[in-house]
Amino acid sequence: MHYRILIVFTFLLVTLHLRGQSSMPEWEDSLKSLTDSLMLAEDLSARKSAFDKMVPVLTEALQTEGSFDYPFDSLIRISIQYPPDSSFRIFTGQLYQ
């Protein structure tokens, strides 16, 4: 019986650790889905919900090592702007009401 608890506990720890180690393509896939919902959902409450979920996901993705050099090419529904010296990026989008 104790082995089952230990196995479940170990599985949970590994799962939580892997969640924190998401790769940039995984972050991009999550963001693409959310930006699609943000722009294409039929009702305003669904679009607002997608926006509310997108902000923390984008924040966490951008805190991942190597994120600044990652292009996020599949995020076609938002704009990613750079200044001439590429010292920072601005992610912009629109929440249609």
CSV table of C-alpha atoms in Angstrom, one decimal:
chain,number,residue,atom,x,y,z
A,1,MET,CA,0.0,0.0,0.0
A,2,HIS,CA,2.8,2.4,0.8
A,3,TYR,CA,4.4,1.7,-2.5
A,4,ARG,CA,1.3,2.9,-4.3
A,5,ILE,CA,1.4,6.2,-2.4
A,6,LEU,CA,5.1,6.6,-3.1
A,7,ILE,CA,4.6,5.9,-6.8
A,8,VAL,CA,1.7,8.4,-7.1
A,9,PHE,CA,3.7,11.0,-5.2
A,10,THR,CA,6.8,10.5,-7.4
A,11,PHE,CA,4.6,10.7,-10.5
A,12,LEU,CA,3.1,14.0,-9.3
A,13,LEU,CA,6.5,15.4,-8.6
A,14,VAL,CA,7.9,14.4,-12.0
A,15,THR,CA,4.8,15.8,-13.7
A,16,LEU,CA,5.1,19.2,-11.9
A,17,HIS,CA,8.8,19.3,-12.7
A,18,LEU,CA,8.2,18.6,-16.4
A,19,ARG,CA,5.4,21.2,-16.5
A,20,GLY,CA,8.0,23.8,-15.4
A,21,GLN,CA,10.4,22.6,-18.2
A,22,SER,CA,8.1,23.2,-21.2
A,23,SER,CA,10.0,23.8,-24.4
A,24,MET,CA,9.4,26.9,-26.5
A,25,PRO,CA,7.4,25.0,-29.2
A,26,GLU,CA,5.1,23.8,-26.4
A,27,TRP,CA,4.6,27.3,-25.2
A,28,GLU,CA,4.1,28.5,-28.7
A,29,ASP,CA,1.4,25.9,-29.3
A,30,SER,CA,-0.4,26.9,-26.1
A,31,LEU,CA,-0.2,30.6,-27.1
A,32,LYS,CA,-1.4,29.9,-30.6
A,33,SER,CA,-4.5,28.1,-29.3
A,34,LEU,CA,-5.2,31.0,-26.9
A,35,THR,CA,-4.7,33.7,-29.6
A,36,ASP,CA,-6.9,31.8,-32.0
A,37,SER,CA,-9.6,31.8,-29.3
A,38,LEU,CA,-9.0,35.4,-28.5
A,39,MET,CA,-9.7,36.4,-32.1
A,40,LEU,CA,-12.1,33.8,-33.3
A,41,ALA,CA,-14.4,32.9,-30.4
A,42,GLU,CA,-18.0,33.7,-31.1
A,43,ASP,CA,-18.9,35.4,-27.8
A,44,LEU,CA,-17.1,38.1,-25.8
A,45,SER,CA,-16.9,36.0,-22.6
A,46,ALA,CA,-14.9,33.3,-24.4
A,47,ARG,CA,-12.6,35.9,-26.0
A,48,LYS,CA,-12.1,37.5,-22.5
A,49,SER,CA,-11.4,34.1,-21.0
A,50,ALA,CA,-8.7,33.4,-23.6
A,51,PHE,CA,-7.1,36.8,-22.9
A,52,ASP,CA,-7.1,36.1,-19.2
A,53,LYS,CA,-5.4,32.8,-19.7
A,54,MET,CA,-3.0,34.1,-22.4
A,55,VAL,CA,-1.3,36.8,-20.2
A,56,PRO,CA,0.1,34.4,-17.6
A,57,VAL,CA,1.1,31.8,-20.2
A,58,LEU,CA,2.9,34.4,-22.3
A,59,THR,CA,4.6,35.8,-19.1
A,60,GLU,CA,5.8,32.3,-18.1
A,61,ALA,CA,6.9,31.5,-21.7
A,62,LEU,CA,9.0,34.7,-21.8
A,63,GLN,CA,10.6,33.9,-18.5
A,64,THR,CA,11.9,30.6,-20.1
A,65,GLU,CA,15.6,30.6,-20.9
A,66,GLY,CA,16.1,31.3,-24.6
A,67,SER,CA,12.7,32.8,-25.1
A,68,PHE,CA,14.1,36.2,-26.3
A,69,ASP,CA,15.6,34.6,-29.4
A,70,TYR,CA,12.6,32.4,-30.1
A,71,PRO,CA,10.6,33.8,-33.0
A,72,PHE,CA,7.1,32.7,-32.1
A,73,ASP,CA,6.4,32.5,-35.9
A,74,SER,CA,3.0,30.7,-35.6
A,75,LEU,CA,1.5,33.5,-33.5
A,76,ILE,CA,-0.1,35.1,-36.6
A,77,ARG,CA,-3.0,36.7,-34.7
A,78,ILE,CA,-0.8,39.0,-32.6
A,79,SER,CA,1.9,41.3,-33.7
A,80,ILE,CA,5.5,41.1,-32.3
A,81,GLN,CA,7.4,44.3,-32.8
A,82,TYR,CA,11.1,45.1,-32.4
A,83,PRO,CA,12.9,48.4,-32.2
A,84,PRO,CA,15.8,48.9,-34.7
A,85,ASP,CA,18.4,47.6,-32.3
A,86,SER,CA,16.2,44.5,-31.3
A,87,SER,CA,16.8,45.2,-27.6
A,88,PHE,CA,13.2,44.3,-26.7
A,89,ARG,CA,9.9,43.1,-28.1
A,90,ILE,CA,6.4,44.3,-27.9
A,91,PHE,CA,3.6,41.7,-28.2
A,92,THR,CA,0.3,43.4,-29.2
A,93,GLY,CA,-3.1,42.2,-30.1
A,94,GLN,CA,-6.7,43.3,-30.0
A,95,LEU,CA,-9.7,42.0,-28.0
A,96,TYR,CA,-12.7,42.6,-30.2
A,97,GLN,CA,-15.8,43.5,-28.3
